[in-house]
Short mmCIF file of C-alpha atoms in Angstrom, two decimals:
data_model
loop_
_atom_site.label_atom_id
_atom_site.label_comp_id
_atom_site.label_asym_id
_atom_site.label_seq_id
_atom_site.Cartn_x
_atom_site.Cartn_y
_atom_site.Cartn_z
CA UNK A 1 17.80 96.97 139.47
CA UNK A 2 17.30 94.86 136.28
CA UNK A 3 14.95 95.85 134.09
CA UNK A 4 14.27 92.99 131.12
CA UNK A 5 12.08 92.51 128.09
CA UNK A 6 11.65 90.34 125.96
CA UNK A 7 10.76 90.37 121.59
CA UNK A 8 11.39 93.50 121.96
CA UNK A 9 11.58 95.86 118.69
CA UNK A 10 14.59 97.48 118.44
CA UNK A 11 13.62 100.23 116.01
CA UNK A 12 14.14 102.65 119.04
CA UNK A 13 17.35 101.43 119.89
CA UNK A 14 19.11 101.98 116.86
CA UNK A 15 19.75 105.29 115.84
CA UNK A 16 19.30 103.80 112.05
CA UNK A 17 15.72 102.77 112.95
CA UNK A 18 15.68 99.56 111.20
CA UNK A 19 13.16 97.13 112.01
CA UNK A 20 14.38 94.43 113.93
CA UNK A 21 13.69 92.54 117.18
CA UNK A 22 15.75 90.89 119.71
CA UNK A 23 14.97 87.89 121.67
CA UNK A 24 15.76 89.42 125.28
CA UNK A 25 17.09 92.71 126.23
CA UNK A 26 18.10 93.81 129.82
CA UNK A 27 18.72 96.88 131.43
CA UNK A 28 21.02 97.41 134.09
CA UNK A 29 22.55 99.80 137.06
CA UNK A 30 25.24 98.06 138.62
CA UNK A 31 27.79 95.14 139.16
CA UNK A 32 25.24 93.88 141.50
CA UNK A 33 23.17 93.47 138.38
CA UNK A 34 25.28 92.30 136.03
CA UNK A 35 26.09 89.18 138.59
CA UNK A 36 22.63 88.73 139.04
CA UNK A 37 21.94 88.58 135.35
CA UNK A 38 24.83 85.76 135.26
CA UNK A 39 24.75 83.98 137.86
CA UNK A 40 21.92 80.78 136.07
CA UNK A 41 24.92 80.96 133.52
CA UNK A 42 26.12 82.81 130.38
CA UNK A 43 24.12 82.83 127.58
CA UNK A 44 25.66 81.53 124.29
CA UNK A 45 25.00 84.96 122.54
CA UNK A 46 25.13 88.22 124.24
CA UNK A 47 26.13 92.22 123.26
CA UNK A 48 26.34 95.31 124.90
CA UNK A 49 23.83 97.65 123.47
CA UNK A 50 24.57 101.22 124.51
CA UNK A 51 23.32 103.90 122.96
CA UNK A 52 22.81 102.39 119.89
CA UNK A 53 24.62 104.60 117.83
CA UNK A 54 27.30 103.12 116.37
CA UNK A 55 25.58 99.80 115.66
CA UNK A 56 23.37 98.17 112.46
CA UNK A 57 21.35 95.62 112.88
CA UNK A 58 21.30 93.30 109.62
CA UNK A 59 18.30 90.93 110.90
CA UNK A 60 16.80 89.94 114.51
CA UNK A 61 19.22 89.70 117.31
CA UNK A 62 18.62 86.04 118.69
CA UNK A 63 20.30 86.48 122.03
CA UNK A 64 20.66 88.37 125.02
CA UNK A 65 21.29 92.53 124.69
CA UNK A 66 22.60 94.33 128.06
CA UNK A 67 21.88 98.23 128.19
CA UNK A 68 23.82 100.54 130.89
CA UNK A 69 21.43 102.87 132.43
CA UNK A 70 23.36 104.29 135.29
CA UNK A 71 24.23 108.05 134.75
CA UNK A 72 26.14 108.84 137.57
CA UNK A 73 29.18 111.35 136.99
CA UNK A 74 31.10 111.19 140.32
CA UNK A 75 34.13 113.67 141.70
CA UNK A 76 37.04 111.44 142.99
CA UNK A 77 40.18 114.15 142.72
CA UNK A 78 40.36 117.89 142.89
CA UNK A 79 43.16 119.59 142.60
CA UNK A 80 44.40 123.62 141.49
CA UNK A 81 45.21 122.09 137.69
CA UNK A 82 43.40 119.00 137.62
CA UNK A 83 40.00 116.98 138.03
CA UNK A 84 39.17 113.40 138.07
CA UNK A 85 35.64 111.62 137.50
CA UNK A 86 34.33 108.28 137.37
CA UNK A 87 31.46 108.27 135.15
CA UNK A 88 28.99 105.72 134.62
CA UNK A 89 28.35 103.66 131.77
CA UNK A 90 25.11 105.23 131.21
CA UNK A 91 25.71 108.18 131.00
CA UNK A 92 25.00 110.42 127.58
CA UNK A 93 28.79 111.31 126.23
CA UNK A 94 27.32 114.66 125.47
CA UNK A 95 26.11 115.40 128.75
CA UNK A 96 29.37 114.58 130.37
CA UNK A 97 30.74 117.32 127.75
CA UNK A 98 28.24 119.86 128.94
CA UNK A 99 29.19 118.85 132.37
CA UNK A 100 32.50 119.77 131.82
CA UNK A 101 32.32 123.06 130.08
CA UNK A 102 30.03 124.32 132.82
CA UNK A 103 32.55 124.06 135.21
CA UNK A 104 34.98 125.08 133.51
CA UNK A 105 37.20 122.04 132.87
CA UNK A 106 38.94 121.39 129.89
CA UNK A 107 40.10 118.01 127.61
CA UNK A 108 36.76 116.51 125.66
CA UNK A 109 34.93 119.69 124.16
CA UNK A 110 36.58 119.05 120.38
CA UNK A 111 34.14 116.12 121.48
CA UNK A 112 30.46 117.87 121.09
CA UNK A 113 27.48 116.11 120.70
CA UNK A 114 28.68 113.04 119.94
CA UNK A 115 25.97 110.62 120.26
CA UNK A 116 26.08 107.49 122.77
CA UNK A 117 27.04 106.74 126.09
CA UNK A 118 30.26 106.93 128.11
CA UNK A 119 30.84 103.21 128.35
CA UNK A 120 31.17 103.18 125.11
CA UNK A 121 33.22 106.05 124.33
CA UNK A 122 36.39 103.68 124.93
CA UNK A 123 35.56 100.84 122.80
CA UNK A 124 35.49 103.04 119.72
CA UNK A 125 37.27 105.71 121.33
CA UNK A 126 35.36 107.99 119.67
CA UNK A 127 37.00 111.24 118.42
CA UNK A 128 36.00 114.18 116.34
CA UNK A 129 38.12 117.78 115.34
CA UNK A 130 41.57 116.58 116.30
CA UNK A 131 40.93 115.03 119.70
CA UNK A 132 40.26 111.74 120.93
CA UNK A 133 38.46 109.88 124.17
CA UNK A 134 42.05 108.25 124.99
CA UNK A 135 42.96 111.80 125.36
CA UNK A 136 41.11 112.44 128.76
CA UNK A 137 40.34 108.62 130.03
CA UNK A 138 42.43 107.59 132.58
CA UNK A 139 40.95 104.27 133.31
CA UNK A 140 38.07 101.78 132.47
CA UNK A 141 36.30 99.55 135.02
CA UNK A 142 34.64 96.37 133.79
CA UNK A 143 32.99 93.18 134.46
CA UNK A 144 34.31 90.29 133.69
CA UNK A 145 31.78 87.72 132.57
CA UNK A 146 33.46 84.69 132.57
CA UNK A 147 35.61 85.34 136.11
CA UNK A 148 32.87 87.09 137.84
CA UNK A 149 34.95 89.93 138.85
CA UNK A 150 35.53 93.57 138.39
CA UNK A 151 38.70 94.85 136.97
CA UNK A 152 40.01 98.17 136.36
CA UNK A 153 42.18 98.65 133.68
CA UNK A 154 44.64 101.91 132.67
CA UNK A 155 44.60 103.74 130.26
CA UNK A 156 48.37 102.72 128.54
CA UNK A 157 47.08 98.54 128.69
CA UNK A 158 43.72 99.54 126.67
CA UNK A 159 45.30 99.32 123.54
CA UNK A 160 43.75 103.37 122.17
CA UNK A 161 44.54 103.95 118.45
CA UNK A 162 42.30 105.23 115.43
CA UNK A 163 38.21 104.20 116.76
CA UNK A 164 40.45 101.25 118.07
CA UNK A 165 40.93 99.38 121.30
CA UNK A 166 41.30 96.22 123.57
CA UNK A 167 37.99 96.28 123.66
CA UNK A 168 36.97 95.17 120.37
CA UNK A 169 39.58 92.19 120.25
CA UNK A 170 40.99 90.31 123.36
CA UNK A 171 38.25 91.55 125.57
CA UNK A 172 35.52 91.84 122.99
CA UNK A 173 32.81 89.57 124.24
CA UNK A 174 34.34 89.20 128.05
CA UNK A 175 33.87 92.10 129.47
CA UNK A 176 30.84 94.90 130.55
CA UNK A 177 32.21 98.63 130.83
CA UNK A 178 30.58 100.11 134.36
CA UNK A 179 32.28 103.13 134.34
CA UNK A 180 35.56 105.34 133.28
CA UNK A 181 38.04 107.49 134.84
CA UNK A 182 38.07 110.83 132.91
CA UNK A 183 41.19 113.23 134.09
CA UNK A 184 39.81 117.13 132.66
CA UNK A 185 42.46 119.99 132.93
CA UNK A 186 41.34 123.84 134.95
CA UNK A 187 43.91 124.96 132.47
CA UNK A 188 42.80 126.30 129.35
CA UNK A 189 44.06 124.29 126.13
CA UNK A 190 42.34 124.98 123.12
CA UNK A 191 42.90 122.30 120.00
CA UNK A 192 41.41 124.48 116.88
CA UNK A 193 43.38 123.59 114.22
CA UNK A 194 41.08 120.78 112.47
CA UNK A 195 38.77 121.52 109.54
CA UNK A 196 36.32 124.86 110.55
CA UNK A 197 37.01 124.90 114.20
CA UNK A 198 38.94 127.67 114.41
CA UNK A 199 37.35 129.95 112.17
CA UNK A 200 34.39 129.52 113.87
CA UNK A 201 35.46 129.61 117.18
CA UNK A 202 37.06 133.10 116.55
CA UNK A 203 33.08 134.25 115.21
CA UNK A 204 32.10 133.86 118.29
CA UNK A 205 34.75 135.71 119.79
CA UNK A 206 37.68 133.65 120.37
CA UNK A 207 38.61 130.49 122.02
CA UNK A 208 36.52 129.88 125.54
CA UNK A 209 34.94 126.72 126.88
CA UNK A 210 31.74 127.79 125.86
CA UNK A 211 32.40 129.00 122.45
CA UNK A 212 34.42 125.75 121.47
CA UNK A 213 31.63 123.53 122.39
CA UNK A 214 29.28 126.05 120.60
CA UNK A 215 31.33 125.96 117.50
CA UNK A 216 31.42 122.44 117.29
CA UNK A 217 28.36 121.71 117.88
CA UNK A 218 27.11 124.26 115.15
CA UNK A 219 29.53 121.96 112.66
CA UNK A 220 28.26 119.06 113.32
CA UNK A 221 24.15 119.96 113.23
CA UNK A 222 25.25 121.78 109.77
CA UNK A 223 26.78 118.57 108.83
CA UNK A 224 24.94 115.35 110.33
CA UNK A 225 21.66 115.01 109.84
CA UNK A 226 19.43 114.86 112.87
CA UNK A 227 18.84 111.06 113.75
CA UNK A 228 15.20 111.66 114.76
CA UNK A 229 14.66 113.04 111.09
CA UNK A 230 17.02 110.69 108.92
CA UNK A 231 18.11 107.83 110.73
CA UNK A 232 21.73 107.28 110.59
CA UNK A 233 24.64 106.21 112.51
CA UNK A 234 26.99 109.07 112.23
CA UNK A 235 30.13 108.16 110.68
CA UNK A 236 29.70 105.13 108.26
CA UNK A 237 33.42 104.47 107.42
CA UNK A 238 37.02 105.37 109.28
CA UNK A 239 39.16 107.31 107.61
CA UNK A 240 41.92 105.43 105.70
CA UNK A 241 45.31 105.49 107.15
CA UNK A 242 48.14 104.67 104.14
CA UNK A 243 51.74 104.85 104.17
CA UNK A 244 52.97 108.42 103.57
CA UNK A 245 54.36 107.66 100.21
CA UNK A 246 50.83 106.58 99.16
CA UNK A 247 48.98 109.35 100.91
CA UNK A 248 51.91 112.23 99.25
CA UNK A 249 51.19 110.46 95.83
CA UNK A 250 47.10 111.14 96.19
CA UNK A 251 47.68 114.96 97.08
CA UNK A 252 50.15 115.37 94.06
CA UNK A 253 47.28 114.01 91.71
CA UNK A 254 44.27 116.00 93.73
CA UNK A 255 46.08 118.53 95.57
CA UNK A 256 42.89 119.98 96.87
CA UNK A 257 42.77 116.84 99.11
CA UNK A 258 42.90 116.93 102.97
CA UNK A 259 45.84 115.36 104.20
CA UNK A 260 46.22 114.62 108.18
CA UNK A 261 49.24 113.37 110.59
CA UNK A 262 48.75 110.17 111.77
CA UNK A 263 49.83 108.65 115.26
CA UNK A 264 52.68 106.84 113.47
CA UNK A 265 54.75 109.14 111.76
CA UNK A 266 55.45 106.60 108.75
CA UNK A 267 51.50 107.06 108.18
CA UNK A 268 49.46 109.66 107.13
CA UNK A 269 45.33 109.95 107.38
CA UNK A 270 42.93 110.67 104.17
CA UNK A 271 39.52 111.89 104.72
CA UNK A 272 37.01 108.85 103.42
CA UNK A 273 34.46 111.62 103.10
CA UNK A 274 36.29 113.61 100.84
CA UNK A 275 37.27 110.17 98.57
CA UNK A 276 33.53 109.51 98.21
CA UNK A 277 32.45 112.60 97.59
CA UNK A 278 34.83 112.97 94.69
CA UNK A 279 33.34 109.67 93.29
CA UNK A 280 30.50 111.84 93.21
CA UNK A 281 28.02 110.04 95.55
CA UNK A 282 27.20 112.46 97.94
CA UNK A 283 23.21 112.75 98.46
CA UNK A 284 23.06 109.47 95.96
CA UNK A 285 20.19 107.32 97.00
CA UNK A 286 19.03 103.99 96.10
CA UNK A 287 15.60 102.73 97.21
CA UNK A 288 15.65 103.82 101.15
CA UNK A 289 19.71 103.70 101.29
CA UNK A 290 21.41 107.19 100.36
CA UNK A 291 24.36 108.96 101.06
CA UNK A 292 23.88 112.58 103.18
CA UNK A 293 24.02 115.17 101.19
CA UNK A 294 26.21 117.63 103.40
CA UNK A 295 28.59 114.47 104.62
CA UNK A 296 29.48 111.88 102.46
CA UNK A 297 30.56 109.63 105.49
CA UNK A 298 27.68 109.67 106.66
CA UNK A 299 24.84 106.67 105.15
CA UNK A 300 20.65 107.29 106.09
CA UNK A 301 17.93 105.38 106.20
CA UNK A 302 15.41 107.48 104.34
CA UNK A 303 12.52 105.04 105.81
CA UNK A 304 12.12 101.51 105.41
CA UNK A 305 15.70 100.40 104.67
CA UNK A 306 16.71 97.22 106.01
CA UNK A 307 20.15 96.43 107.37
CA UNK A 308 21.24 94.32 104.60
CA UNK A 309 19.71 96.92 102.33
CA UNK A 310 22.30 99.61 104.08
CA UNK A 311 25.16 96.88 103.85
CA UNK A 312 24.82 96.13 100.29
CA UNK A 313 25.00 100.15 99.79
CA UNK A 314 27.67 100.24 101.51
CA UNK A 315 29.90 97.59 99.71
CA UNK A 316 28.78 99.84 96.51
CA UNK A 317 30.71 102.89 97.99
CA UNK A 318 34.16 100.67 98.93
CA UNK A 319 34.12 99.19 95.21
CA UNK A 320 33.66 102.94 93.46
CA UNK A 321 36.46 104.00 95.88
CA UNK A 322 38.61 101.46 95.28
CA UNK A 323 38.09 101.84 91.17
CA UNK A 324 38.60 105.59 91.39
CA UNK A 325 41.44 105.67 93.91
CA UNK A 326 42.76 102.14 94.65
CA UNK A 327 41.41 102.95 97.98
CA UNK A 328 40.08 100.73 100.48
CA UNK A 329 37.72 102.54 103.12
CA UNK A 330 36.45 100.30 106.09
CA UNK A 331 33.31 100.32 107.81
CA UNK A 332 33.02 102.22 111.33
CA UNK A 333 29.84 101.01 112.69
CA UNK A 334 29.90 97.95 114.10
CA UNK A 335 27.20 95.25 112.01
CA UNK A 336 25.46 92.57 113.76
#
């Protein structure tokens, strides 16, 4: 069932908590829905508003926002090694992880308490501690807006590379995720070897379901701040990916800094936190803007900031990278 308001004030909806308002926003279950929502015609602006984690709004939002409320997770294969699920767009990406590690299935817990929901989890493909969504999604089922029809597509034709995906370029703006396919593994296959996993997987006493998702989750509270006490949107930039001669040239001048593979071997992965925390921003605030003082990836809203206020902060950051490194560091979160 639809569910629709209207000047609504988005502060809520953002896990920055800026101020801003958007014309119309709508809520929905199902396909059904979504057709219903369509069918007196498109509107000329629309976006899917999720979570709102991954998102900064820069002023009000003069169109149409579309929320995913359904939370159904949903058993369609069993088998002695493997399980399948279709999960709904609405569902919280961290529930689906608790899901899983209750029953004892393996494939997203590197992925703890990452914030949003499921249908969203492929657009970004969100990853954290060596693993990635593309590593467990199967398929994605969507809505096409313009056709008026429902299309699933696999995983191999959704384009999946570093928080990228068809999703935010030939479909962006066509298509409404309903649900995923998520394929989880009854065999165990621990992936430890990324920044404090292991070591703190092993203080718990070695490398179960339970413990992983512990561990991880006891990284990231020590790291993120808490969005209901600093308002944030998790990871402000990606992590640069240069050429290897560029990235072996940086750890022979600082060769203290993390250095990580890359999915194409020519390529290698620097860690944007590390590059501004060695310009030494980390905790630097301006006004209500600052930088987190336990991650420098990671921008807040100490109260009262403004979207373009967090923008202009941010283009600060890229410029003192650049100068100090010849670095360019792009934003994650997606600005409207």
């Amino acid at each position: 069932m639809l569910k629709e308001f209207h000047q609504i004030n988005l502060r809520d909806r953002n896990s920055f908590h800026v101020e801003q308002h958007a014309s119309r926003l709508v809520e929905f279950e199902d396909v059904e829905d979504l057709r219903q929502l369509f069918r007196g015609g498109i509107p000329e602006k629309w976006y899917v508003l999720s979570g709102g984690n991954n998102i900064l709004f820069s002023k009000d939002y003069d169109g149409l926002l579309i929320t995913p409320v359904s939370r159904q997770i949903t058993l369609l294969e069993d088998n002695d090694t493997t399980v399948r699920l279709r999960v709904d767009a609405g569902v919280e990406w961290d529930d689906l992880v608790e899901w899983a590690v209750e029953r004892d299935l393996w494939g997203i817990e590197n992925l703890s308490l990452i914030p949003g929901k499921a249908g969203a989890a492929p657009v970004q493909n969100i990853g954290a501690y060596g693993r990635e969504a593309k590593d467990a999604i199967r398929s994605v089922t969507m809505y096409n807006v313009e056709a008026d029809t429902v299309l699933t597509l696999d995983a191999d034709h959704c384009e999946f590379g570093y928080r990228e995906s068809i999703f935010k370029h030939a479909l962006k703006g066509k298509v409404i995720i309903t649900s995923i396919e998520v394929e989880l593994s009854r065999t165990p296959a621990p992936h430890l070897d990324y920044g404090d996993v292991r070591q703190e997987v092993e203080a718990r006493g070695g490398a179960t379901l339970r413990n992983i998702r512990e561990a991880v989750c006891a990284i990231r509270r020590h790291k993120l701040p808490d969005t209901a006490v600093l308002g944030n949107a998790g990871s402000f930039f990606k992590n640069p990916i240069v050429d290897k001669e560029v990235g072996e040239r940086m750890k022979s001048l600082h060769p203290e800094m993390p250095l990580y593979p890359a999915h194409d071997d020519t390529k290698c992965k620097l860690a944007a936190g590390w590059l501004i925390d060695h310009t030494g921003l980390k905790g630097y605030r301006e006004g209500h803007v600052g930088v987190h003082e336990r991650q420098a990836l990671v921008l807040v809203n100490h109260g009262g900031a403004t979207g373009t206020e967090v923008i202009a902060f941010a283009h600060m950051i890229q410029q003192k990278v650049m100068e100090k490194f010849g670095i360019a560091i792009d934003t994650e979160v997606n600005i409207l």
